[in-house]
CSV table of C-alpha atoms in Angstrom, one decimal:
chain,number,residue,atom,x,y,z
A,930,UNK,CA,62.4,115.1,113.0
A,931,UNK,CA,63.6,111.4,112.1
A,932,UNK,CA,63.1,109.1,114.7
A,933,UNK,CA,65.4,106.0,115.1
A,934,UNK,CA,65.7,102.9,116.5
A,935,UNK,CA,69.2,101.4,117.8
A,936,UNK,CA,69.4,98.2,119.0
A,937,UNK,CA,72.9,96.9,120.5
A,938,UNK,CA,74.4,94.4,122.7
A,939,UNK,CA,76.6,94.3,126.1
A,940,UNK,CA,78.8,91.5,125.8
A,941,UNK,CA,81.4,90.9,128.4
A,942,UNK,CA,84.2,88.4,128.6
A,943,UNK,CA,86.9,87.6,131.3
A,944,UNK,CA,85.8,91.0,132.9
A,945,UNK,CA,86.1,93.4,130.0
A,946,UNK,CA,83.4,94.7,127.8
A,947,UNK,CA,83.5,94.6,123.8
A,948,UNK,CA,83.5,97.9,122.3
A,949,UNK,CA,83.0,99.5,119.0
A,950,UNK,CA,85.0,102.7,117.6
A,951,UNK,CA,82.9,104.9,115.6
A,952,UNK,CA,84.9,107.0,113.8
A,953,UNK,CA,83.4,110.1,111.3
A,954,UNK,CA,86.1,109.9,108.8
A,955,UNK,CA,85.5,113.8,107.8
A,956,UNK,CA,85.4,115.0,111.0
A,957,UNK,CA,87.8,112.8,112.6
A,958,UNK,CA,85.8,112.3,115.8
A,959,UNK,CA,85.0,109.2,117.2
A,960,UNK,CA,83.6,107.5,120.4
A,961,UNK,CA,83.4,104.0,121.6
A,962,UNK,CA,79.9,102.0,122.3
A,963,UNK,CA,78.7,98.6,122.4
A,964,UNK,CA,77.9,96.7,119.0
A,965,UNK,CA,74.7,97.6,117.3
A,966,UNK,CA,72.8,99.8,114.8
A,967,UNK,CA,69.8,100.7,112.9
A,968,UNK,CA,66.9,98.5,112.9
A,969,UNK,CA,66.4,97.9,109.2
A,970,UNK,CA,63.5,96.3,107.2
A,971,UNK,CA,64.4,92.9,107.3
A,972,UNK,CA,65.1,93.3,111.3
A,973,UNK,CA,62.4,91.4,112.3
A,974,UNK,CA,62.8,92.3,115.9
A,975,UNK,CA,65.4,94.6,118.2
A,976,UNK,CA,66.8,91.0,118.9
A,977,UNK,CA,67.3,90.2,115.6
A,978,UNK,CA,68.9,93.2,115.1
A,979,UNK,CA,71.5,93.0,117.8
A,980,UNK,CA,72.2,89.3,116.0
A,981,UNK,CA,73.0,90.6,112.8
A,982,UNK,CA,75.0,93.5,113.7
A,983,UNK,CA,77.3,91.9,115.7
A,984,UNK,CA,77.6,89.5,113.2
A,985,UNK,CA,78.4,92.6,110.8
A,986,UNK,CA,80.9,94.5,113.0
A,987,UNK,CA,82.3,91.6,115.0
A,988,UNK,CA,82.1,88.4,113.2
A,989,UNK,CA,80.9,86.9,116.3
A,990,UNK,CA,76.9,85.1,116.8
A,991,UNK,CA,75.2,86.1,119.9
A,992,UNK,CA,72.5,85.5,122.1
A,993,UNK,CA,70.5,88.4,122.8
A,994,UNK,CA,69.7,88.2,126.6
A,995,UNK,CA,67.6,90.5,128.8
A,996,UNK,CA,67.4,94.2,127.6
A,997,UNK,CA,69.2,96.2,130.0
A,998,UNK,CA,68.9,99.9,129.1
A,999,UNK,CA,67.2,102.2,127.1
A,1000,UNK,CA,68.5,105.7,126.1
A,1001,UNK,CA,67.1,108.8,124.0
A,1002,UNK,CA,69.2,111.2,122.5
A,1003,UNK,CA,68.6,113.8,120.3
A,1004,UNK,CA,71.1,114.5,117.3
A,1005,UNK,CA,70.4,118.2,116.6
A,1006,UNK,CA,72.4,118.6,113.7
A,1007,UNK,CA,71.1,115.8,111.8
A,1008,UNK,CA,67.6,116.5,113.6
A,1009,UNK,CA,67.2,112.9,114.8
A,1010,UNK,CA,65.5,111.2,117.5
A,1011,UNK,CA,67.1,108.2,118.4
A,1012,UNK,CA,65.7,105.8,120.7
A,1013,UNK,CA,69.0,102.7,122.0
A,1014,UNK,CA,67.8,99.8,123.5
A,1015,UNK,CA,71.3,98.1,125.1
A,1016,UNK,CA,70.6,94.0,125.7
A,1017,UNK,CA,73.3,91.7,127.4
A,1018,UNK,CA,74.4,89.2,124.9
A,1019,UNK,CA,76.1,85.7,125.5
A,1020,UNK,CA,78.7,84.5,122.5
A,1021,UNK,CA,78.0,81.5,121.2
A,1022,UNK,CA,80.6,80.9,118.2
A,1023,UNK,CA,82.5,83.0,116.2
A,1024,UNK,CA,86.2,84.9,116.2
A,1025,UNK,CA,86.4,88.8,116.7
A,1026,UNK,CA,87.4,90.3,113.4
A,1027,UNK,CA,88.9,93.3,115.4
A,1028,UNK,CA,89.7,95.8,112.1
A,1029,UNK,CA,92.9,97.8,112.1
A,1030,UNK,CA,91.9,101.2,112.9
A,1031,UNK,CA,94.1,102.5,110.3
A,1032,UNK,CA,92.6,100.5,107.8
A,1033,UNK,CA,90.3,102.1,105.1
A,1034,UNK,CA,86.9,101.5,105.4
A,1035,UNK,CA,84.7,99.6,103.4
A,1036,UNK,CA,81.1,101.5,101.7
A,1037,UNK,CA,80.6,103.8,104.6
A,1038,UNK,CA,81.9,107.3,106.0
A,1039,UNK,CA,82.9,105.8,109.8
A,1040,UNK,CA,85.5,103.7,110.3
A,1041,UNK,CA,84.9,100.8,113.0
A,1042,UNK,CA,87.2,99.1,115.2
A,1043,UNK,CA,86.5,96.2,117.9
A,1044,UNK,CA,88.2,96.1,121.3
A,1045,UNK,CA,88.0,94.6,124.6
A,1046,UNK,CA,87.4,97.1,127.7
A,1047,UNK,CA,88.2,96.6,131.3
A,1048,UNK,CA,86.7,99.3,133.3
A,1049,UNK,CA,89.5,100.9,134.5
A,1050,UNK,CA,90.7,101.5,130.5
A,1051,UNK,CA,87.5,102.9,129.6
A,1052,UNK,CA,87.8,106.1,132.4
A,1053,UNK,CA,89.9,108.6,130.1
A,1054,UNK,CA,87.7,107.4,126.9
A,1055,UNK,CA,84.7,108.8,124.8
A,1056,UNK,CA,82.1,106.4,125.9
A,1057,UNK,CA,78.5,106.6,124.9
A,1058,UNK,CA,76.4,105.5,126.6
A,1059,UNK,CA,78.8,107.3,129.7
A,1060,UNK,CA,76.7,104.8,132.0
A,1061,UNK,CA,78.9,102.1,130.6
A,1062,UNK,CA,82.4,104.0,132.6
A,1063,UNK,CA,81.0,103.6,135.4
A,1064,UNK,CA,77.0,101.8,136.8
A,1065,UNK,CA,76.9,99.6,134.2
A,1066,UNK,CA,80.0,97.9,136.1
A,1067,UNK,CA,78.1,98.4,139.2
A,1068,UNK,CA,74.7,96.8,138.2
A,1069,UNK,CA,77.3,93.6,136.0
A,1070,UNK,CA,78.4,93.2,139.9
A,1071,UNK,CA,75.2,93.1,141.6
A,1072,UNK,CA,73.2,91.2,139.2
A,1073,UNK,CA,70.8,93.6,137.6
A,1074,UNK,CA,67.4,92.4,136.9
A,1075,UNK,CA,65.0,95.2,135.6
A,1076,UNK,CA,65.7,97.2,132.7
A,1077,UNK,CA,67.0,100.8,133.0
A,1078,UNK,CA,65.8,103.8,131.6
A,1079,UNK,CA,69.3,106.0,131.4
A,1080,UNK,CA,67.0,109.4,130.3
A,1081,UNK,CA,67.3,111.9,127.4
A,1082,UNK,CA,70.1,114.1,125.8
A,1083,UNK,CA,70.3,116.3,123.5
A,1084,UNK,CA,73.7,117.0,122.3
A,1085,UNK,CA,74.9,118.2,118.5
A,1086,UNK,CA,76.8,115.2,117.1
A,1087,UNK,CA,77.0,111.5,118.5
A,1088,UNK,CA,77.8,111.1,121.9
């Protein structure tokens, strides 16, 4: 089994959470989570991860903030292990490139899209991690201060 490391950022802005479509373009499926990815060799850190994939997907610099979550799932089919850790992020400069979703993509097989999220518009969607539907909302109200460990799944594909 391949274990990975996925590092990604919860930014929020007048009350609505930036999301990240991740669309398979062979399979047509897709679900929406926060921006992030791989930890790759010149990552120095999960921090400096989250800074340079927001900066890839987004167009937007970041401060990485407190970590927040952290999440296992296991992708049977592609037998991975993936370990998430989820840190609130502050913007500190940039504009959202937010891609149109009909646009072809660019060097890779999923097609990404950026959007803003209120709660409410995020109830009928594919969310992964769920948690963010619902408690992350919750805990964003009352101030969270100790990271959360939101378990382990074990599904087929991406959530």
């Amino acid at each position: 089994m391949i274990h990975r490391i996925r590092a990604a950022g919860l930014l929020v802005h007048d009350s609505k959470l930036l999301l990240v479509l991740e669309k398979n373009l062979a399979t047509g499926s897709g679900f929406w989570t926060p921006p992030g990815g791989g930890l790759e060799a010149e990552d120095g850190s999960a921090v400096s991860c989250v800074q340079r994939e927001f900066r890839e997907e987004t167009g937007l610099s970041v401060e990485v903030g407190d970590l927040v979550y952290v999440r296992e799932f296991a992708e049977i089919s592609r037998g991975t292990h993936h370990l998430e850790l989820f840190f609130r992020v502050h913007w500190v400069q940039g504009h959202l490139h937010i891609t149109d979703p009909g646009a072809p993509p660019v060097g890779t097989d999923l097609m990404r899209y950026a959007r803003w999220f209120s709660q409410s518009e995020m109830q009928d969607l594919a969310v992964a991690p769920r948690e963010l539907k619902r408690s992350f909302w919750e805990d964003a109200l009352s101030g969270i201060t100790e990271t959360r460990y939101l378990g382990v799944t074990a599904e087929e594909t991406s959530p």
